Amino acid sequence: MNLEDELSKLFADKAAFDVPVADDAADTVVRGARRIRRRRRLAAGGAGALTLAAVIGVGVAAAGVGGATGSPPANPSLSVVSTSSRPTPSKVVVPPAGGTTVASGTLTRTAQTRPHTKHRTTTTEPTSTGSPPPGNPVPFGPAGFDGLTLGMTQEEAESTGTITPNLQPDSGPDCHGYDYTDFPRPAGEYSVILSGGGGITRLTSLTNAVTPEGIYAGVGIEKVHTTYPEGSGSDAEWTAPVPGNPQAQYEFLFDGGRVVLMRLELTGGSCLS
């Protein structure tokens, strides 16, 4: 006997209840029982569907794990969900003038080329002193130059080996002209002049000569004037007393406003021209 038959039999016996029972009570209870049974069947079917879905999901996950062991992802630090099979076109970037375009995947980078910077050339204005001093300076004055001194006799001067007779050794009566050894000059142009009675009366500078006051070949005329303000002369020459030697004088010759030659002379000496 099923549930419906038992309920029908139960409610058919009205005397078994103390309270009155409606005529359709049995039908109502039966309908309710049927609804409960249908709900249970639906619930059982839904649970089965969920179980099947879970089994399928586990299988898919297992298949994914198995595939991952075969080949690792190209970029493990980046997860991308693709919603379209159409590849994204690369963006073309036109580099500016002087630039270089470097393509990387779908990105395009433009490398800028720095403009060439010209090296600046610093121009040093010439100072009032003119050329730099010689690298091996030799004192010129106040008494002499390169082992020779004013007033030195002809014999003493020749014994030093510093001078040799000029091509025209005699410049006048009892006047003798010499060149510095290894620095010959044309005939009649003397570096050293001697007087038979007074010894050396003139010494002419070489390129390494520097006065104690710092004057040498290449120095500007203004520097000479300020260094020897007691002198006199013109734009071509300047004659001044020698500091520390009252018996001597300097004679500076200029060309283009700069010293080209210096002379150390006995003041009032003979054979000077």
Backbone as a ProteinNet text record, in pm:
[ID]
protein_1_A
[PRIMARY]
MNLEDELSKLFADKAAFDVPVADDAADTVVRGARRIRRRRRLAAGGAGALTLAAVIGVGVAAAGVGGATGSPPANPSLSVVSTSSRPTPSKVVVPPAGGTTVASGTLTRTAQTRPHTKHRTTTTEPTSTGSPPPGNPVPFGPAGFDGLTLGMTQEEAESTGTITPNLQPDSGPDCHGYDYTDFPRPAGEYSVILSGGGGITRLTSLTNAVTPEGIYAGVGIEKVHTTYPEGSGSDAEWTAPVPGNPQAQYEFLFDGGRVVLMRLELTGGSCLS
[TERTIARY]
86.4	0	89.1	60.5	144.1	92.9	157.1	124	-14.4	-55.3	-186.1	-296.8	-280.5	-383.2	-392.8	-277.7	-280	-347.1	-318.4	-380.4	-530.1	-567.5	-711	-785.4	-727.4	-789.5	-796.5	-690.4	-687.9	-795.3	-805	-904.4	-1045.4	-1061.2	-1196.3	-1264.1	-1185.5	-1241.1	-1248.9	-1357.7	-1372.5	-1384.6	-1425	-1445.9	-1315.3	-1205.9	-1076.8	-1027	-1089.4	-1044.4	-1149.6	-1101.7	-1190.2	-1246.2	-1179.2	-1223	-1285.5	-1377.6	-1441.9	-1342.9	-1350.3	-1260.2	-1339.2	-1279.6	-1346.9	-1355.7	-1452.1	-1472.2	-1355	-1289.8	-1179.8	-1044.4	-1040.7	-911.7	-816.7	-869.5	-780.6	-716.7	-796.9	-740.2	-634	-660.1	-562.6	-430.3	-436.2	-312.4	-238.4	-313.8	-249.4	-177.5	-244.9	-179.6	-51.9	-58.3	61.7	174.6	138.6	242.1	305.7	222.3	277.7	374.8	335.7	426.9	561	555.6	680.4	765.9	699.4	774.4	841	766.2	826.8	947.1	937.1	1049.2	1172.7	1147.1	1260.6	1327.2	1244.4	1301.9	1385	1326.5	1399.2	1530.7	1523.9	1645.3	1750.8	1704.5	1799.9	1860.8	1777.4	1830.3	1930.4	1901.4	1995.6	2128.4	2121.3	2246.1	2329.6	2261	2336	2402.3	2330.5	2389.9	2511.2	2501	2614.9	2734.1	2703.9	2813.7	2881.5	2801.5	2857.7	2943.1	2893.7	2970.2	3103	3100	3223.7	3323.3	3272.9	3362.7	3425.1	3340.7	3393.3	3498.1	3473.1	3569.2	3702.2	3697.1	3821.6	3899.3	3826.5	3894.7	3961.5	3889.5	3948	4072.1	4063.1	4178.3	4296.5	4267.5	4376.8	4441.6	4359.6	4415.6	4502.6	4459.8	4539.5	4672.7	4673.9	4799.7	4893.9	4839.8	4924	4985.3	4909.5	4965	5070.8	5057.6	5153.6	5290.8	5297.7	5428.8	5502.9	5430.4	5495.6	5569.9	5505.7	5571.2	5532.6	5628.7	5597.7	5545.4	5469.4	5417.4	5531.5	5504.9	5610.1	5647.4	5549.8	5577.3	5506.2	5572.1	5503	5458.7	5515	5478.4	5363	5310.2	5204.2	5092.4	4969.2	4851.5	4762.7	4733	4652.8	4535.4	4413.4	4292.8	4258.4	4264.2	4237	4091.1	4024.7	3883.2	3863.3	3972.2	3959.4	4078.7	4054.9	4163.7	4235.1	4185.7	4247.8	4371.6	4489.1	4610.5	4601.7	4658.5	4658.7	4764.5	4726.5	4826.2	4928.2	5051.3	5158.1	5139.5	5165.2	5154.6	5283.3	5269	5386.1	5414.6	5536	5577	5682.4	5660.3	5757	5858.2	5984.4	6083.8	6111	6145	6182.7	6317.4	6349.7	6478.5	6591.5	6682.5	6795.3	6767.8	6642.5	6608	6618.7	6618.4	6626.8	6515.5	6431	6317.4	6358.6	6327.6	6359.4	6230.1	6187.3	6061.5	6083.4	5989.7	5995.6	5854.7	5817.4	5682.6	5583.3	5482.2	5380.2	5412.6	5525.7	5563.8	5671.4	5671.5	5771.7	5836.3	5964	6036.8	6117	6123.7	6200.1	6318.2	6437	6559.4	6606.3	6615.1	6657.3	6809.3	6858.3	7001.5	7036.3	7125.8	7163.9	7239.5	7209.6	7281.8	7429	7509	7653.1	7689.3	7765	7805.7	7945.2	7956.1	8086.2	8171.6	8296	8388.1	8420.1	8405.6	8433.9	8584.2	8630.6	8771.8	8789.3	8868.5	8892	9009.2	8983.1	9088.3	9145.4	9274.6	9341.7	9394	9346.3	9391.8	9537.5	9618.3	9757.9	9767.2	9856.2	9873.8	9966.1	9979.7	10063.5	10210.5	10246.5	10386	10420.3	10321.4	10347.6	10376.8	10488.2	10524.6	10563.6	10547.5	10589.4	10740.6	10792.7	10938.1	11004.9	11131.9	11202.3	11210.9	11222.3	11225.3	11356.7	11464.4	11596.6	11655.6	11594.4	11637.2	11778.9	11849.1	11983.6	11980.2	12025.2	12018.7	12095.4	12029.1	12088.6	12101.2	12222.2	12244.2	12241.2	12270.6	12308.1	12453.2	12539.5	12681.7	12725	12656.5	12703.5	12600.7	12650.1	12561.3	12643.3	12598.5	12653.5	12804.8	12848.2	12991.6	13076.4	13019.8	13091.7	13041.3	13131	13092.3	13143.5	13073	13116	13252.5	13342	13477.1	13576.7	13534.8	13627	13721.5	13852	13950.4	13931.7	13992.9	13982.2	14038.8	14152.5	14214	14123.7	14066.4	13978.2	13852.9	13798.8	13675.8	13700.6	13811.2	13839.4	13868.6	13926.1	13958.9	13835	13721.3	13598.9	13546.3	13583.5	13531.8	13389.7	13337.1	13198.7	13187.3	13295.4	13289.2	13391.3	13361.3	13452.6	13449	13557.6	13560.4	13455.4	13395.8	13299.2	13370.8	13293.7	13351.4	13422.2	13378.8	13446.8	13488.6	13600	13633.9	13665.5	13707.8	13743.5	13638.5	13581.7	13478.6	13532.9	13654.1	13715.2	13849.6	13914.1	14042.5	14029.4	14095.5	14098.7	13960.1	13871	13737.7	13723.9	13674.5	13670.4	13528.6	13486.3	13352.2	13355.6	13265.5	13261	13116.5	13111.6	12983	12986.6	12867.7	12862.5	12895.1	12973.1	13009	12882.3	12879.6	12765.9	12649.7	12666.8	12561.6	12624.2	12675.7	12740.7	12640.9	12689.5	12607.3	12675.4	12598.9	12658.4	12776.2	12855.5	12973.3	12931.7	12995.3	12968.6	12854.1	12784.4	12678.1	12730.1	12753.5	12825.3	12732.7	12763.4	12694.2	12771.2	12901.5	12987.6	13087.1	13104.9	13200.7	13301.7	13429.6	13537.4	13618.5	13664.3	13755.3	13891.6	13993.9	14127.9	14162	14107.9	14141.3	14037.7	13914.9	13812.3	13746.9	13791.7	13735	13596.6	13515.2	13380.7	13297.1	13242.8	13156.1	13009.2	12985	12845.5	12828.1	12714.9	12669.7	12527.7	12506.6	12373.4	12305.4	12175.8	12100.8	12082.5	12064.1	12013.7	11868.1	11802.3	11659.2	11631.4	11733.9	11710.7	11743.1	11776.2	11813.8	11690.5	11700.2	11592.1	11655.8	11610.4	11664.5	11616	11686.9	11640.6	11500.8	11458.4	11324.1	11218.4	11257	11159.9	11131	11219.9	11200.9	11281.1	11219.5	11282.8	11221.9	11274.2	11224.5	11078.9	10992.5	10850	10763.8	10824.3	10749	10703	10583.1	10527.7	10598.6	10588.6	10656.8	10604	10474	10417.7	10481.4	10506.5	10570.5	10711.3	10783.7	10919.1	10914.3	10819.7	10809.3	10776.3	10686.2	10649.3	10759.4	10838.7	10946.9	11065.9	11092.2	11204.6	11151.4	11078.4	11014.8	11114.3	11237.9	11336.4	11402.5	11367.6	11426.9	11365.3	11414.2	11365.2	11386.2	11314.5	11330.4	11206	11177.1	11065.4	10999.8	10911.3	10846.5	10942.5	11061.6	11159.2	11264.2	11297.1	11398.5	11372.7	11428.9	11412.7	11541.4	11602.9	11727.7	11699.3	11746.1	11715.4	11833.3	11850.5	11957.2	11935.2	12046.3	12037.3	12027.1	11917	11907.2	12021.5	12090.5	12200.3	12335.1	12342.8	12471.6	12469.7	12515.3	12510.1	12600.5	12692	12782.8	12728.8	12607.1	12555.1	12415.9	12376.4	12242.4	12187.3	12052.2	11983.8	11939.1	11943.4	11884.7	11792.8	11663.8	11563.1	11519.6	11523.3	11478.3	11342.8	11247.6	11110.1	11075.7	10985.9	10926.5	10782.7	10688.9	10548.2	10505.8	10572.8	10535.4	10588.2	10682.9	10737.6	10890	10951.7	11097.3	11147.5	11244.1	11307.5	11455.7	11515.3	11657.9	11686.8	11780.7	11822	11974.4	12022.1	12165.8	12200.3	12312.7	12367.4	12500	12510.2	12625.8	12685.5	12815.5	12878.8	12835.6	12789.6	12746.2	12866.4	12855.6	12964.3	13079.9	13061.4	13170.4	13208.6	13332.8	13383.4	13343.3	13355.3	13325.6	13176.6	13090.4	12945.9	12891.5	12808.4	12751.9	12605
-119.1	0	122.9	219.3	338.3	446.8	560.7	670.3	724.5	733.7	789.3	699.9	570.6	478.3	486.9	496.9	505	632.2	741.2	868	866.6	810.5	802.9	719.9	609.2	523.8	594.4	669.8	737.7	843.2	925.7	1033.7	985.5	865.5	812	778.7	744.6	712.2	838.9	914.5	1042.7	1025.6	909.4	889.9	883.7	862.5	852.4	986.4	1093.1	1227.6	1291.5	1369.5	1440.7	1564.3	1615.2	1738.7	1700.6	1782.9	1752.1	1770.4	1690	1691.4	1728.7	1819.3	1863.4	1748.6	1759.3	1651.4	1637.8	1752.2	1745.4	1743.4	1710.9	1711.1	1609.3	1494.3	1388.6	1432.1	1493	1538.4	1645.4	1734.9	1842.2	1786.3	1690.9	1631.1	1556.8	1487.2	1411.2	1505.8	1617.5	1712.8	1770.5	1798.5	1849.5	1748.1	1622.8	1519	1507.2	1519.6	1512.4	1628.2	1745.8	1859.9	1837.1	1784.1	1756.4	1656.3	1552.5	1450	1511.7	1599.3	1660.4	1746.8	1819.8	1903.5	1819.5	1703.9	1616.7	1565.2	1530	1481.4	1591.8	1714.1	1825.3	1853.7	1845.9	1870	1765.2	1638.7	1530.5	1548.5	1588.7	1611.4	1725.8	1834.2	1949	1912.2	1834	1791.5	1707.2	1621.7	1539.4	1624.1	1726.9	1815.1	1888.8	1935.5	2004.3	1911.6	1787.5	1690.3	1665.4	1651.4	1628.5	1747.6	1868.9	1988.3	1994.5	1955	1956	1856.9	1738.1	1636.2	1686.2	1748.2	1801	1909.1	1998.3	2105.2	2050	1946.9	1886.1	1826.9	1763.4	1705.1	1810.4	1918.6	2027	2084.8	2103.5	2157.1	2063.9	1932.5	1834.5	1838.7	1853.8	1862.5	1986.1	2098.7	2221.8	2206.7	2140.6	2120.2	2034.3	1930.6	1843.6	1917.5	2007.1	2084.3	2182.2	2235.2	2334.1	2274.6	2146.4	2085.1	2067.8	2067	2047.7	2170.7	2289	2412.1	2525.7	2592	2701.9	2821.5	2906.7	3025.7	3116.2	3188.3	3275.1	3384.4	3437.5	3545.6	3515.4	3448.7	3406.6	3522.7	3640.3	3752.8	3833.7	3793.9	3870.8	3777.5	3799.4	3721.5	3808.4	3760.6	3836.6	3751.9	3805	3737.9	3796.2	3713.1	3758.9	3738.1	3843.3	3834.5	3832.9	3839.6	3840.8	3770.7	3698.1	3628.8	3718.8	3840.3	3933.2	3995.4	3987	4045.9	4198	4254.5	4400.2	4459.5	4547.4	4603.2	4687.4	4682.6	4762	4908	4993.3	5136.8	5187.2	5253.2	5303.1	5444.3	5465.1	5595.7	5650.3	5769.6	5833.8	5906.9	5865.4	5929.8	6070.6	6158	6294.1	6293.7	6409.2	6421.5	6395	6308.9	6275.7	6162	6102.7	5994.7	5860.7	5753.3	5617	5536.8	5470.9	5394.3	5249.3	5195.1	5057	4987.8	4883	4812.6	4697.3	4679.1	4567.8	4515.9	4401.7	4346.2	4442	4475.6	4570.5	4712.1	4729.1	4862.3	4916.7	5045.4	5110.2	5220.5	5209	5308.6	5396.9	5521.7	5617.1	5664.1	5631.9	5672.1	5804.9	5904	6036.5	6042.7	6103.2	6123.9	6264.2	6271.1	6402.2	6481.3	6608.9	6689.7	6699.3	6704.7	6713	6848.5	6842.1	6964.1	7001.8	7118	7163.8	7203.2	7164.9	7203.4	7351.3	7421.3	7563.3	7587	7678.5	7714.3	7844.6	7838.3	7956.8	8033.9	8157.5	8243.3	8327.9	8317.4	8393.7	8523.2	8631.5	8761.6	8782.3	8837.4	8861.6	8961.6	8934.4	9025.7	9139.2	9235.7	9350.8	9311.8	9195.5	9154.1	9090.1	9047.9	8988.1	8841	8796	8655.5	8606.2	8473.7	8419.6	8424	8422.5	8428.5	8303.1	8309.3	8192.1	8081.4	7958.7	7845.1	7830.8	7883.6	7875.6	8016.2	8100.9	8241	8255.7	8353.3	8390.2	8538.4	8575.4	8715.9	8807.4	8915.6	9016.7	9145	9169.5	9280.7	9233.7	9321.7	9461.9	9481.9	9377.3	9397.5	9325.7	9218.1	9143.9	9042.6	8946.8	8845.9	8724.8	8607.5	8479.8	8470.1	8506.9	8496	8613.5	8709.6	8829.6	8948.8	9040.4	9159.1	9284.3	9392.6	9520.6	9557.9	9607.7	9646.2	9532.6	9409.5	9296.3	9319.8	9293.6	9315.8	9216.2	9249.2	9162.9	9023.7	9019.6	8890.6	8807.8	8870.7	8799	8749.2	8832.6	8795.2	8678.6	8682.6	8574.3	8443	8451.5	8329.8	8255.1	8319.8	8251.5	8153.6	8169.9	8085	8119.5	8226.8	8265.8	8345.2	8409	8495.1	8450.9	8485.3	8463.9	8589.3	8622.6	8745.1	8741.4	8854.7	8870.8	8865.5	8844.8	8842.5	8973.8	9080.5	9210.8	9249.2	9199.2	9210.6	9351.4	9438.5	9573	9672.3	9746.6	9843.5	9985.3	10003.7	10136.4	10127.4	10243.4	10244.5	10192.3	10083.6	10021.1	9974.3	9945.2	9889.9	9754.1	9656.7	9519.2	9460.7	9393.2	9334.3	9182.1	9123.4	8978.3	8927	8797.9	8724.9	8629.4	8590.9	8482.8	8352.2	8268.8	8140.7	8062.9	8006.3	7930.3	8019.8	8154	8245.9	8352.3	8313.6	8411.1	8510.7	8631	8736.4	8788.4	8861.9	8916.8	9009.9	9030.4	9117.1	9257.9	9309.9	9445	9453.5	9341.5	9340.5	9261.1	9332.4	9272.9	9244.8	9134.3	9102.1	9157.6	9162.8	9214.2	9312.7	9428.2	9529.1	9554.8	9554.8	9581.4	9702.5	9773.1	9885.1	9846.9	9874.4	9838.2	9900.9	10018.5	10085.5	10065	10025.2	10017.2	9879.9	9784	9650.1	9640.9	9550.2	9532.1	9655.7	9714.8	9831.4	9801.2	9693	9658.9	9506.2	9463.3	9323.6	9323.7	9244	9234.8	9105.8	9112.1	8997.5	8886.7	8764.8	8651.4	8627.8	8529.7	8508.9	8463	8412.3	8365	8470.3	8591.9	8697.5	8759	8779.5	8841.7	8936.8	9061.1	9155.8	9118.9	9162.6	9134.4	9188.1	9287.9	9344.6	9271.1	9166.4	9083.6	9125.3	9197.2	9236.7	9142	9101.6	9009.3	9033.1	8966.1	8983.1	8939.3	9027.2	8999.2	9080.6	9142.2	9224.1	9352.8	9399.5	9519.7	9646	9747	9873.3	9939.6	9923.9	9984.5	9926.7	9795.8	9731.9	9785.8	9809.7	9864.7	10004.9	10085.4	10222.7	10225.2	10137.9	10136.6	10075.6	9984.8	9922.5	10017.2	10093.5	10188.6	10327.9	10388.1	10518	10633.1	10615.9	10723.4	10726.1	10633.8	10628.8	10730.1	10729.6	10820.2	10753.3	10803.7	10747.1	10765.4	10669.1	10677.1	10539.5	10526.5	10397	10293.8	10339.1	10247	10201.6	10288.5	10251.9	10325.2	10267.8	10325.7	10301.8	10412	10403.9	10441.2	10354.4	10376.1	10334.5	10400.4	10360.4	10217.6	10148.2	10011	10017	9967.2	9966.1	9883.9	9942	9872.2	9887.6	9956.2	9978.1	10117.5	10215.9	10353.6	10379	10288	10307.1	10244.4	10186.6	10116	10166.5	10134.4	10169.3	10056.5	10051	9957.2	10033.5	9963.3	10015.9	9907	9940.6	9845	9886.7	9795	9820	9752.3	9823.8	9775.7	9754.3	9662.7	9641.7	9595.6	9674.3	9641.2	9658.1	9745.2	9771.5	9669.5	9583.8	9482.6	9480.2	9435.5	9429	9322.9	9359.5	9262.6	9245.3	9342.1	9333.2	9421.1	9374.2	9451.6	9464.6	9579	9603.5	9651.7	9601.3	9645.4	9715	9845.3	9924.6	10002.9	10031.5	10126.2	10267.2	10341.9	10477.8	10561	10617.8	10698	10614.6	10483.8	10399	10428.4	10397.1	10420.3	10306.4	10332.6	10235	10204.3	10283.7	10260.3	10346	10289.4	10365.5	10330.9
0	0	0	-90.5	-98.6	-6.5	-10.3	81.3	56.4	-66.8	-98.2	-42.6	-56.1	-5.1	145.4	215.3	360.7	407.9	341.3	382.2	355.2	241.9	210.1	313.8	354.9	456.6	589.4	621.2	750.1	759.8	656.4	663.8	634.2	580.6	558.6	690.3	790.7	921	1002	990.5	1059.3	1208.4	1248.5	1391.2	1465.5	1398.3	1466.5	1515.2	1474.8	1514.9	1605	1696.2	1786.2	1721.8	1623	1556.7	1425.4	1378.1	1249.1	1135.6	1036.3	921.1	798.3	717.1	594.3	496.5	407	310.6	213.5	180.7	82.5	148.4	277.8	348.5	291.8	255.7	202.5	71.8	-15.5	-143.8	-123.2	-27.1	-0.2	47.1	138	190.4	81.7	-4	-112	-208.3	-240.9	-331.1	-268.1	-139.7	-71.8	-72.6	-51.8	-53.5	-190.8	-295.2	-430.9	-457.8	-408.4	-428.6	-359.2	-238.9	-165.6	-240.4	-297.5	-370.9	-494.6	-566.9	-684.8	-647.1	-539.3	-494.8	-463	-397.4	-366.1	-492.6	-593.8	-719.2	-790.7	-789.7	-851.8	-778.9	-644.9	-566.4	-594.6	-604.5	-634	-772.3	-870	-1005.7	-1010	-936.4	-934.7	-871.1	-763.4	-699	-792.8	-869.8	-966.8	-1073.1	-1117.5	-1219.8	-1165.7	-1040.2	-980	-964.8	-926.2	-912.3	-1045.3	-1151.5	-1284.5	-1329.2	-1301.1	-1339.2	-1265.5	-1137.2	-1059.3	-1114.6	-1152.5	-1209.2	-1339.3	-1423.2	-1550.1	-1525.3	-1426.8	-1396.2	-1349.3	-1264.3	-1217.3	-1333	-1426.3	-1543.1	-1629.2	-1650.4	-1730.8	-1663.2	-1530.5	-1457.5	-1464.6	-1452.2	-1461.7	-1598.5	-1702.5	-1838.3	-1853.3	-1791.4	-1799.2	-1729.1	-1612.9	-1541.3	-1622	-1683.8	-1766.4	-1882.4	-1945.6	-2057.9	-2012.7	-1889.2	-1842.1	-1822.4	-1790	-1770.3	-1900.5	-2011.5	-2142	-2189	-2182.7	-2229.3	-2138.3	-2073.4	-1982.1	-2058.4	-1995.5	-2062.5	-2104.4	-2213.6	-2268.1	-2171.2	-2097.6	-2003.6	-1872.9	-1776.9	-1655.2	-1568.4	-1585.9	-1501.3	-1557.4	-1674.1	-1737.1	-1779.1	-1729	-1767.3	-1853.2	-1973.3	-2068.6	-2112.5	-2102.1	-2149.5	-2284.7	-2385.4	-2521.8	-2554.4	-2599.9	-2636	-2785.7	-2861.2	-3006.1	-3067.1	-3173	-3242.1	-3341.3	-3360.6	-3455.5	-3391.2	-3455.1	-3395.9	-3395.1	-3288.3	-3275.3	-3366.9	-3458	-3551.9	-3477.7	-3528	-3468.4	-3505.5	-3409.5	-3433.2	-3495.3	-3607.4	-3679.1	-3630.9	-3584.7	-3535.9	-3630	-3679.3	-3769.3	-3683.5	-3687.7	-3602.7	-3648.8	-3553.7	-3593.1	-3661	-3718.5	-3788.3	-3691.2	-3731.8	-3646.5	-3552.8	-3556.4	-3465.5	-3532.8	-3453.1	-3502.6	-3439.6	-3524.7	-3475.5	-3455	-3334.8	-3302	-3266.1	-3343.9	-3321.9	-3226.6	-3130.1	-3036.7	-3017.2	-3084.1	-3073.6	-3132.6	-3053.1	-3098	-3054.1	-2987.5	-2942.3	-3033.8	-3053.3	-3137.3	-3056.9	-3038	-2960.4	-3053.5	-3023.1	-3103.1	-3021	-3068.2	-2999.8	-3056.5	-2970	-3013.4	-3022	-3126.6	-3143.9	-3097	-3002.1	-2950.8	-3056.5	-3066.3	-3165.9	-3131.3	-3235.3	-3214.7	-3154.3	-3046.6	-2979.4	-3024.8	-3077.1	-3123.3	-3003.2	-3012.1	-2907	-2922.2	-2812.2	-2816.3	-2809.5	-2887.2	-2889	-2813.3	-2709.8	-2628.7	-2686.1	-2716.7	-2771.2	-2659.5	-2640	-2536.1	-2595.1	-2538.8	-2585.7	-2544.5	-2631.8	-2595.1	-2482.1	-2389.8	-2278.6	-2320.1	-2230.6	-2261.6	-2269.5	-2209.8	-2215.5	-2348.8	-2428.8	-2559.1	-2547.3	-2607.4	-2610.1	-2471.2	-2446.6	-2317.1	-2303.7	-2182.3	-2163.5	-2217.3	-2249.9	-2301.9	-2198.1	-2248.4	-2156.5	-2082.1	-2136.4	-2071.2	-2058.1	-1976.3	-1970.6	-1914.9	-1972	-1925.6	-1889.4	-1768.9	-1727.1	-1822.7	-1856.8	-1945.2	-1863.9	-1805	-1715.6	-1569.7	-1478.1	-1505	-1549.1	-1533.1	-1565.1	-1691.3	-1729.9	-1846.3	-1894.5	-1978.7	-2038	-2081.7	-2042.7	-2089	-2066.4	-1946.5	-1911.8	-1952.8	-2021.3	-2063.2	-1981.8	-1948.2	-1872.4	-1943	-1920.6	-1976.9	-1918.1	-2004.9	-1961.5	-1968.2	-1993.4	-2004.3	-2122.2	-2102.3	-2207	-2321.4	-2432.5	-2550.5	-2522.3	-2453.9	-2422.2	-2331.6	-2230	-2136.9	-2209.1	-2293.6	-2364.2	-2458.9	-2532.6	-2626.2	-2553.9	-2433.4	-2358.6	-2307.9	-2303.4	-2257.5	-2361	-2487.5	-2594.6	-2635	-2579.7	-2607.4	-2736.2	-2780.8	-2898.7	-3003.2	-3126.5	-3240.1	-3327.2	-3394.7	-3476.2	-3587.5	-3612.4	-3721.1	-3855.1	-3964.5	-4098.8	-4131.2	-4068.6	-4080.6	-3938.7	-3890.3	-3748.4	-3700.1	-3786.9	-3742.6	-3790.5	-3695.3	-3729.3	-3732	-3696.3	-3693.8	-3624	-3608.4	-3538.5	-3396.2	-3368.9	-3236.1	-3190.6	-3287.3	-3253.7	-3320.9	-3246.2	-3295.9	-3276.3	-3380.8	-3374.5	-3368.1	-3285.2	-3265.2	-3276.1	-3303.3	-3298.2	-3178.8	-3132	-3033.8	-3105	-3042.2	-3101.2	-3136.8	-3255.6	-3310.4	-3352.1	-3342.6	-3387.6	-3478.1	-3592.7	-3681.4	-3738.2	-3763.6	-3821.9	-3948.5	-4030.2	-4153.5	-4122	-4219.4	-4202.4	-4162.4	-4059.3	-4012.6	-3912.7	-3886	-3784.8	-3665.2	-3553.6	-3441.9	-3323.3	-3258.5	-3133	-3014	-3025.8	-2918.5	-2981.4	-2917.2	-2963.7	-2852	-2889.9	-2794.7	-2841.3	-2744.2	-2769.1	-2712.1	-2790.2	-2742.7	-2610.2	-2584.5	-2460	-2350.7	-2386.7	-2282.7	-2267.7	-2345.7	-2332.7	-2398.7	-2349.6	-2407.3	-2376.7	-2483.7	-2466.6	-2500.5	-2571	-2605.6	-2608.2	-2551.6	-2557.7	-2614.3	-2718.1	-2780.1	-2735.1	-2717.6	-2662.7	-2765	-2714	-2790.7	-2749	-2810.7	-2783.8	-2640.6	-2570.3	-2433.6	-2328.5	-2370.7	-2277.3	-2211.3	-2079.4	-2002.3	-1901.9	-1899	-1801.9	-1661.9	-1557.4	-1421	-1393.3	-1470.5	-1452.5	-1535.2	-1609.1	-1681.1	-1823.2	-1888.9	-2028.1	-2117.3	-2228	-2322.9	-2460.4	-2561.4	-2697.9	-2706.5	-2760.4	-2772.2	-2678.7	-2577.5	-2482.9	-2551.3	-2515	-2574.7	-2529.8	-2614.1	-2586.6	-2459.4	-2430.7	-2310.5	-2185.1	-2187.8	-2073.1	-2051.9	-2159.6	-2148.5	-2089.3	-2135.5	-2085.3	-1937	-1894.1	-1751.9	-1665.6	-1722.9	-1645.7	-1631.3	-1734.9	-1733.4	-1766	-1672.6	-1700.7	-1717.1	-1673.8	-1685.1	-1822.7	-1907.6	-2040.1	-2134.9	-2256.9	-2360.6	-2495.4	-2594.7	-2727.3	-2810.7	-2897.5	-2990.8	-3000.7	-3103	-3124.2	-3182.5	-3224.2	-3282.6	-3182.1	-3084.7	-2985.2	-2854.1	-2746.2	-2612.9	-2535	-2487	-2410.6	-2266.5	-2172.9	-2031.8	-1945.5	-1830.4	-1737.9	-1688.1	-1660.5	-1608.8	-1456.9	-1397.7	-1251.7	-1190.1	-1094.1	-1026.7	-1093.1	-1205.6	-1273.5	-1335.8	-1262.5	-1313.6	-1433.6	-1463.6	-1576.4	-1705.8	-1699.3	-1817.1	-1852.6	-1973.3	-2020.7	-2109.1	-2112.8	-2202.9	-2326.4	-2438.4	-2561.1	-2617.4	-2627	-2675.5	-2815.2	-2909.1	-3045.4	-3065	-3130.2	-3145.9	-3292.8	-3313.5	-3445.7	-3423.5	-3478	-3455.3	-3311.3	-3238	-3099.8	-3000.9	-3043.7	-2953.2	-2963.7	-2854.9	-2850	-2946.8	-3030.9	-3120.7	-3087.9	-3017.8	-2985.1	-2863.4	-2779.4	-2662	-2664	-2616.8	-2607.2	-2466.7	-2415.6	-2286.8	-2316.8	-2287.3	-2330.5	-2213.7	-2225.8	-2134.3	-2173.2	-2078.1	-2107.1	-2152.9	-2273.9	-2329.1	-2378.4	-2397.9	-2443.7	-2587.3	-2620.1	-2754.6	-2847.4	-2976.2	-3082.2	-3096.9	-3033.1	-3045.2	-3158.9	-3241.3	-3351.1	-3365.3
[MASK]
+++++++++++++++++++++++++++++++++++++++++++++++++++++++++++++++++++++++++++++++++++++++++++++++++++++++++++++++++++++++++++++++++++++++++++++++++++++++++++++++++++++++++++++++++++++++++++++++++++++++++++++++++++++++++++++++++++++++++++++++++++++++++++++++++++++++++++++++++

